[in-house]
Amino acid sequence: MSISLPGRTVVFDYGEVIARFPDDASRRRIEELAGVDPAVLWPSYGRHRHALDRGTLTAGAYWRAIESDTGAAWTRTRVHELWAADFPSWFVPEPGTLDVIADLADGGTRLAILSNAGLDFASPFRHSPLGELFERVFVSAELDDLKPSATIFEHVLAELGTTAADTVFIDNRSDNVEAAQALGITGHLYTGPEPLRRFVDELAALPTERR
């Protein structure tokens, strides 16, 4: 069933909204390849993610930073294997969210993505079958900025040629949603596909002047 939000642009986060958090099997594969204590590996994996997402670290430099933290000694081949195990783990779709996005697209609603992600993610976001539904894809590493900064939201609004009042933002992190709301954007804290569908259905049911 199509969902029409005339005059609105809906901006989606990607990770843990459109795509699921990497599963245990993917994480175990990374642990096997890394060959270091998981208790050391995963804090380092998270610690350097902002630099990767901001574009100050390349994908290779990101894994070398983790190597340095953990005391590992990885060959170039092993670094690529680690990247190749990690990268697709972030592309397992959440079908219920995709159904909502497809219904919004069928209703003629403008759609965009705003994701904190590294440069290597930009092309798959844009050129996947799902990417065809989005008018624009904004990746933090390309913008040298990160959510929840006000400037990244202001950039998105300017590029889309829309106002905060006419924009909806959906993210699984409360700090990102609150930052958007502080600018006057309608925010939704994503907790799953069913609450998301209820939220957009309720927006669609509002009188046009209140959407």
PDB file of C-alpha atoms in Angstrom:
ATOM      1  CA  MET A   1       0.000   0.000   0.000  1.00  0.00           C
ATOM      2  CA  SER A   2       1.469   3.344  -1.025  1.00  0.00           C
ATOM      3  CA  ILE A   3       2.069   6.078   1.557  1.00  0.00           C
ATOM      4  CA  SER A   4       1.944   9.663   0.375  1.00  0.00           C
ATOM      5  CA  LEU A   5       3.379  12.572   2.357  1.00  0.00           C
ATOM      6  CA  PRO A   6       2.931  15.515  -0.026  1.00  0.00           C
ATOM      7  CA  GLY A   7       5.427  18.288   0.558  1.00  0.00           C
ATOM      8  CA  ARG A   8       7.494  16.183   2.941  1.00  0.00           C
ATOM      9  CA  THR A   9      10.951  14.717   2.485  1.00  0.00           C
ATOM     10  CA  VAL A  10      11.765  11.662   4.605  1.00  0.00           C
ATOM     11  CA  VAL A  11      15.450  11.164   5.452  1.00  0.00           C
ATOM     12  CA  PHE A  12      16.545   7.744   6.699  1.00  0.00           C
ATOM     13  CA  ASP A  13      19.599   6.643   8.597  1.00  0.00           C
ATOM     14  CA  TYR A  14      21.092   3.439   7.154  1.00  0.00           C
ATOM     15  CA  GLY A  15      22.753   1.156   9.720  1.00  0.00           C
ATOM     16  CA  GLU A  16      20.367  -0.577  12.148  1.00  0.00           C
ATOM     17  CA  VAL A  17      17.405   1.045  10.372  1.00  0.00           C
ATOM     18  CA  ILE A  18      17.515   0.002   6.716  1.00  0.00           C
ATOM     19  CA  ALA A  19      20.115  -2.679   7.432  1.00  0.00           C
ATOM     20  CA  ARG A  20      20.420  -4.918  10.469  1.00  0.00           C
ATOM     21  CA  PHE A  21      23.279  -4.873  12.972  1.00  0.00           C
ATOM     22  CA  PRO A  22      25.893  -7.473  11.953  1.00  0.00           C
ATOM     23  CA  ASP A  23      24.963 -10.927  13.172  1.00  0.00           C
ATOM     24  CA  ASP A  24      26.999 -13.155  15.476  1.00  0.00           C
ATOM     25  CA  ALA A  25      28.337 -15.281  12.623  1.00  0.00           C
ATOM     26  CA  SER A  26      29.775 -12.216  10.894  1.00  0.00           C
ATOM     27  CA  ARG A  27      31.398 -11.013  14.096  1.00  0.00           C
ATOM     28  CA  ARG A  28      32.886 -14.454  14.790  1.00  0.00           C
ATOM     29  CA  ARG A  29      34.403 -14.505  11.299  1.00  0.00           C
ATOM     30  CA  ILE A  30      36.085 -11.168  11.965  1.00  0.00           C
ATOM     31  CA  GLU A  31      37.378 -12.463  15.303  1.00  0.00           C
ATOM     32  CA  GLU A  32      38.819 -15.547  13.583  1.00  0.00           C
ATOM     33  CA  LEU A  33      40.579 -13.458  10.960  1.00  0.00           C
ATOM     34  CA  ALA A  34      41.862 -10.918  13.486  1.00  0.00           C
ATOM     35  CA  GLY A  35      43.331 -13.589  15.754  1.00  0.00           C
ATOM     36  CA  VAL A  36      43.271 -11.327  18.807  1.00  0.00           C
ATOM     37  CA  ASP A  37      41.284 -11.174  22.026  1.00  0.00           C
ATOM     38  CA  PRO A  38      37.707 -10.066  21.174  1.00  0.00           C
ATOM     39  CA  ALA A  39      37.687  -8.038  24.395  1.00  0.00           C
ATOM     40  CA  VAL A  40      40.444  -5.899  22.852  1.00  0.00           C
ATOM     41  CA  LEU A  41      39.290  -6.090  19.232  1.00  0.00           C
ATOM     42  CA  TRP A  42      35.749  -4.739  19.534  1.00  0.00           C
ATOM     43  CA  PRO A  43      36.482  -1.652  21.659  1.00  0.00           C
ATOM     44  CA  SER A  44      39.145  -0.677  19.104  1.00  0.00           C
ATOM     45  CA  TYR A  45      36.726  -1.406  16.242  1.00  0.00           C
ATOM     46  CA  GLY A  46      34.269   1.060  17.748  1.00  0.00           C
ATOM     47  CA  ARG A  47      36.851   3.633  18.855  1.00  0.00           C
ATOM     48  CA  HIS A  48      38.139   4.303  15.325  1.00  0.00           C
ATOM     49  CA  ARG A  49      34.742   4.178  13.616  1.00  0.00           C
ATOM     50  CA  HIS A  50      34.135   7.921  13.894  1.00  0.00           C
ATOM     51  CA  ALA A  51      37.377   8.644  12.063  1.00  0.00           C
ATOM     52  CA  LEU A  52      36.395   6.193   9.328  1.00  0.00           C
ATOM     53  CA  ASP A  53      32.925   7.724   9.099  1.00  0.00           C
ATOM     54  CA  ARG A  54      34.353  11.236   8.984  1.00  0.00           C
ATOM     55  CA  GLY A  55      36.700  10.298   6.153  1.00  0.00           C
ATOM     56  CA  THR A  56      39.902  10.963   8.084  1.00  0.00           C
ATOM     57  CA  LEU A  57      40.781   7.261   7.896  1.00  0.00           C
ATOM     58  CA  THR A  58      40.607   5.128   4.762  1.00  0.00           C
ATOM     59  CA  ALA A  59      39.276   1.597   5.133  1.00  0.00           C
ATOM     60  CA  GLY A  60      42.835   0.246   5.139  1.00  0.00           C
ATOM     61  CA  ALA A  61      44.060   2.802   7.675  1.00  0.00           C
ATOM     62  CA  TYR A  62      41.094   1.978   9.883  1.00  0.00           C
ATOM     63  CA  TRP A  63      42.122  -1.665  10.136  1.00  0.00           C
ATOM     64  CA  ARG A  64      45.761  -0.694  10.640  1.00  0.00           C
ATOM     65  CA  ALA A  65      44.693   1.464  13.593  1.00  0.00           C
ATOM     66  CA  ILE A  66      42.949  -1.564  15.092  1.00  0.00           C
ATOM     67  CA  GLU A  67      46.056  -3.647  14.390  1.00  0.00           C
ATOM     68  CA  SER A  68      48.152  -1.145  16.339  1.00  0.00           C
ATOM     69  CA  ASP A  69      45.761  -1.124  19.282  1.00  0.00           C
ATOM     70  CA  THR A  70      45.549  -4.895  19.530  1.00  0.00           C
ATOM     71  CA  GLY A  71      49.204  -5.738  18.932  1.00  0.00           C
ATOM     72  CA  ALA A  72      48.346  -7.793  15.862  1.00  0.00           C
ATOM     73  CA  ALA A  73      50.616  -8.177  12.833  1.00  0.00           C
ATOM     74  CA  TRP A  74      48.414  -8.470   9.753  1.00  0.00           C
ATOM     75  CA  THR A  75      49.546  -8.875   6.181  1.00  0.00           C
ATOM     76  CA  ARG A  76      47.983  -6.719   3.489  1.00  0.00           C
ATOM     77  CA  THR A  77      45.961  -9.745   2.462  1.00  0.00           C
ATOM     78  CA  ARG A  78      44.637 -10.204   5.991  1.00  0.00           C
ATOM     79  CA  VAL A  79      43.653  -6.522   6.207  1.00  0.00           C
ATOM     80  CA  HIS A  80      41.636  -6.924   3.024  1.00  0.00           C
ATOM     81  CA  GLU A  81      40.065 -10.137   4.346  1.00  0.00           C
ATOM     82  CA  LEU A  82      39.003  -8.294   7.507  1.00  0.00           C
ATOM     83  CA  TRP A  83      37.471  -5.487   5.459  1.00  0.00           C
ATOM     84  CA  ALA A  84      35.748  -8.027   3.172  1.00  0.00           C
ATOM     85  CA  ALA A  85      34.255  -9.808   6.192  1.00  0.00           C
ATOM     86  CA  ASP A  86      33.100  -6.596   7.864  1.00  0.00           C
ATOM     87  CA  PHE A  87      31.766  -4.682   4.853  1.00  0.00           C
ATOM     88  CA  PRO A  88      28.923  -6.993   3.730  1.00  0.00           C
ATOM     89  CA  SER A  89      27.837  -7.582   7.319  1.00  0.00           C
ATOM     90  CA  TRP A  90      26.342  -4.073   7.242  1.00  0.00           C
ATOM     91  CA  PHE A  91      24.228  -4.823   4.162  1.00  0.00           C
ATOM     92  CA  VAL A  92      21.775  -7.385   5.509  1.00  0.00           C
ATOM     93  CA  PRO A  93      18.423  -5.624   4.968  1.00  0.00           C
ATOM     94  CA  GLU A  94      15.615  -5.174   7.442  1.00  0.00           C
ATOM     95  CA  PRO A  95      12.691  -6.255   5.197  1.00  0.00           C
ATOM     96  CA  GLY A  96       9.987  -4.451   7.152  1.00  0.00           C
ATOM     97  CA  THR A  97      11.807  -1.143   6.839  1.00  0.00           C
ATOM     98  CA  LEU A  98      12.358  -1.707   3.135  1.00  0.00           C
ATOM     99  CA  ASP A  99       8.631  -2.325   2.720  1.00  0.00           C
ATOM    100  CA  VAL A 100       7.853   1.042   4.345  1.00  0.00           C
ATOM    101  CA  ILE A 101      10.416   2.782   2.122  1.00  0.00           C
ATOM    102  CA  ALA A 102       8.960   1.139  -0.999  1.00  0.00           C
ATOM    103  CA  ASP A 103       5.453   2.209   0.013  1.00  0.00           C
ATOM    104  CA  LEU A 104       6.626   5.791   0.557  1.00  0.00           C
ATOM    105  CA  ALA A 105       8.322   5.773  -2.843  1.00  0.00           C
ATOM    106  CA  ASP A 106       5.179   4.365  -4.472  1.00  0.00           C
ATOM    107  CA  GLY A 107       3.242   7.233  -2.891  1.00  0.00           C
ATOM    108  CA  GLY A 108       5.549   9.801  -4.461  1.00  0.00           C
ATOM    109  CA  THR A 109       7.175  10.826  -1.178  1.00  0.00           C
ATOM    110  CA  ARG A 110      10.664  12.325  -1.531  1.00  0.00           C
ATOM    111  CA  LEU A 111      13.300  10.117   0.123  1.00  0.00           C
ATOM    112  CA  ALA A 112      16.950  10.540   1.119  1.00  0.00           C
ATOM    113  CA  ILE A 113      19.589   8.741   3.180  1.00  0.00           C
ATOM    114  CA  LEU A 114      21.876  10.397   5.740  1.00  0.00           C
ATOM    115  CA  SER A 115      24.378   7.905   7.136  1.00  0.00           C
ATOM    116  CA  ASN A 116      27.484   8.124   9.266  1.00  0.00           C
ATOM    117  CA  ALA A 117      29.627   5.856   7.087  1.00  0.00           C
ATOM    118  CA  GLY A 118      33.006   5.609   5.410  1.00  0.00           C
ATOM    119  CA  LEU A 119      33.790   6.452   1.814  1.00  0.00           C
ATOM    120  CA  ASP A 120      33.627   2.797   0.800  1.00  0.00           C
ATOM    121  CA  PHE A 121      29.912   2.664   1.633  1.00  0.00           C
ATOM    122  CA  ALA A 122      28.814   5.544  -0.590  1.00  0.00           C
ATOM    123  CA  SER A 123      28.664   3.723  -3.916  1.00  0.00           C
ATOM    124  CA  PRO A 124      26.729   0.646  -2.693  1.00  0.00           C
ATOM    125  CA  PHE A 125      24.195   2.895  -0.957  1.00  0.00           C
ATOM    126  CA  ARG A 126      23.596   4.755  -4.218  1.00  0.00           C
ATOM    127  CA  HIS A 127      23.718   1.930  -6.729  1.00  0.00           C
ATOM    128  CA  SER A 128      21.877  -0.888  -4.978  1.00  0.00           C
ATOM    129  CA  PRO A 129      18.295  -1.671  -6.029  1.00  0.00           C
ATOM    130  CA  LEU A 130      17.147   0.106  -2.867  1.00  0.00           C
ATOM    131  CA  GLY A 131      19.294   3.126  -3.680  1.00  0.00           C
ATOM    132  CA  GLU A 132      17.191   3.790  -6.760  1.00  0.00           C
ATOM    133  CA  LEU A 133      14.324   4.812  -4.465  1.00  0.00           C
ATOM    134  CA  PHE A 134      16.272   7.667  -2.907  1.00  0.00           C
ATOM    135  CA  GLU A 135      16.649  11.098  -4.431  1.00  0.00           C
ATOM    136  CA  ARG A 136      19.936  11.730  -2.625  1.00  0.00           C
ATOM    137  CA  VAL A 137      22.356   9.733  -0.493  1.00  0.00           C
ATOM    138  CA  PHE A 138      24.457  11.700   1.992  1.00  0.00           C
ATOM    139  CA  VAL A 139      27.468   9.912   3.502  1.00  0.00           C
ATOM    140  CA  SER A 140      29.293  11.591   6.385  1.00  0.00           C
ATOM    141  CA  ALA A 141      32.800  10.787   5.130  1.00  0.00           C
ATOM    142  CA  GLU A 142      32.104  12.696   1.920  1.00  0.00           C
ATOM    143  CA  LEU A 143      30.938  15.714   3.914  1.00  0.00           C
ATOM    144  CA  ASP A 144      33.741  15.765   6.537  1.00  0.00           C
ATOM    145  CA  ASP A 145      31.011  15.902   9.165  1.00  0.00           C
ATOM    146  CA  LEU A 146      29.069  13.564  11.440  1.00  0.00           C
ATOM    147  CA  LYS A 147      25.640  13.271  12.948  1.00  0.00           C
ATOM    148  CA  PRO A 148      24.525  14.653  15.360  1.00  0.00           C
ATOM    149  CA  SER A 149      26.103  17.971  14.324  1.00  0.00           C
ATOM    150  CA  ALA A 150      23.649  20.669  13.308  1.00  0.00           C
ATOM    151  CA  THR A 151      25.799  21.438  10.257  1.00  0.00           C
ATOM    152  CA  ILE A 152      25.304  18.063   8.633  1.00  0.00           C
ATOM    153  CA  PHE A 153      21.529  18.401   8.885  1.00  0.00           C
ATOM    154  CA  GLU A 154      21.689  21.965   7.562  1.00  0.00           C
ATOM    155  CA  HIS A 155      23.752  20.732   4.609  1.00  0.00           C
ATOM    156  CA  VAL A 156      21.173  18.050   3.809  1.00  0.00           C
ATOM    157  CA  LEU A 157      18.298  20.546   3.962  1.00  0.00           C
ATOM    158  CA  ALA A 158      20.137  22.956   1.670  1.00  0.00           C
ATOM    159  CA  GLU A 159      21.031  20.255  -0.858  1.00  0.00           C
ATOM    160  CA  LEU A 160      17.489  18.921  -0.919  1.00  0.00           C
ATOM    161  CA  GLY A 161      16.061  22.426  -1.198  1.00  0.00           C
ATOM    162  CA  THR A 162      13.629  21.828   1.650  1.00  0.00           C
ATOM    163  CA  THR A 163      12.929  23.276   5.077  1.00  0.00           C
ATOM    164  CA  ALA A 164      13.218  21.703   8.503  1.00  0.00           C
ATOM    165  CA  ALA A 165       9.438  21.937   8.913  1.00  0.00           C
ATOM    166  CA  ASP A 166       8.940  19.903   5.741  1.00  0.00           C
ATOM    167  CA  THR A 167      11.482  17.218   6.644  1.00  0.00           C
ATOM    168  CA  VAL A 168      11.177  13.962   8.589  1.00  0.00           C
ATOM    169  CA  PHE A 169      14.255  12.209   9.986  1.00  0.00           C
ATOM    170  CA  ILE A 170      14.407   8.569  11.103  1.00  0.00           C
ATOM    171  CA  ASP A 171      17.339   7.184  13.084  1.00  0.00           C
ATOM    172  CA  ASN A 172      17.960   4.522  15.730  1.00  0.00           C
ATOM    173  CA  ARG A 173      20.100   6.850  17.877  1.00  0.00           C
ATOM    174  CA  SER A 174      18.321   9.250  20.191  1.00  0.00           C
ATOM    175  CA  ASP A 175      21.093  11.880  20.049  1.00  0.00           C
ATOM    176  CA  ASN A 176      20.785  12.074  16.255  1.00  0.00           C
ATOM    177  CA  VAL A 177      16.995  12.359  16.400  1.00  0.00           C
ATOM    178  CA  GLU A 178      17.166  15.029  19.112  1.00  0.00           C
ATOM    179  CA  ALA A 179      19.679  17.046  17.081  1.00  0.00           C
ATOM    180  CA  ALA A 180      17.338  16.985  14.097  1.00  0.00           C
ATOM    181  CA  GLN A 181      14.363  17.952  16.241  1.00  0.00           C
ATOM    182  CA  ALA A 182      16.307  20.900  17.675  1.00  0.00           C
ATOM    183  CA  LEU A 183      16.377  22.317  14.142  1.00  0.00           C
ATOM    184  CA  GLY A 184      12.633  21.896  13.707  1.00  0.00           C
ATOM    185  CA  ILE A 185      12.769  18.603  11.807  1.00  0.00           C
ATOM    186  CA  THR A 186      10.135  15.995  12.687  1.00  0.00           C
ATOM    187  CA  GLY A 187      12.049  13.097  14.224  1.00  0.00           C
ATOM    188  CA  HIS A 188      11.284   9.434  14.801  1.00  0.00           C
ATOM    189  CA  LEU A 189      13.438   7.204  16.998  1.00  0.00           C
ATOM    190  CA  TYR A 190      13.550   3.913  15.125  1.00  0.00           C
ATOM    191  CA  THR A 191      12.839   0.833  17.247  1.00  0.00           C
ATOM    192  CA  GLY A 192      11.555  -1.481  14.523  1.00  0.00           C
ATOM    193  CA  PRO A 193       9.557  -1.676  11.295  1.00  0.00           C
ATOM    194  CA  GLU A 194       6.110  -1.846  12.903  1.00  0.00           C
ATOM    195  CA  PRO A 195       6.450   1.362  14.981  1.00  0.00           C
ATOM    196  CA  LEU A 196       7.962   3.017  11.898  1.00  0.00           C
ATOM    197  CA  ARG A 197       4.952   2.102   9.780  1.00  0.00           C
ATOM    198  CA  ARG A 198       2.564   3.381  12.454  1.00  0.00           C
ATOM    199  CA  PHE A 199       4.502   6.650  12.582  1.00  0.00           C
ATOM    200  CA  VAL A 200       4.393   7.302   8.835  1.00  0.00           C
ATOM    201  CA  ASP A 201       0.758   6.174   8.606  1.00  0.00           C
ATOM    202  CA  GLU A 202      -0.128   8.679  11.332  1.00  0.00           C
ATOM    203  CA  LEU A 203       1.740  11.418   9.457  1.00  0.00           C
ATOM    204  CA  ALA A 204      -0.112  10.543   6.263  1.00  0.00           C
ATOM    205  CA  ALA A 205      -3.447  10.735   8.100  1.00  0.00           C
ATOM    206  CA  LEU A 206      -2.832  14.297   9.333  1.00  0.00           C
ATOM    207  CA  PRO A 207      -4.512  17.188   7.542  1.00  0.00           C
ATOM    208  CA  THR A 208      -2.135  18.520   4.881  1.00  0.00           C
ATOM    209  CA  GLU A 209      -1.420  21.771   6.737  1.00  0.00           C
ATOM    210  CA  ARG A 210      -0.289  19.837   9.849  1.00  0.00           C
ATOM    211  CA  ARG A 211       2.042  17.348   8.153  1.00  0.00           C
TER     212      ARG A 211
END
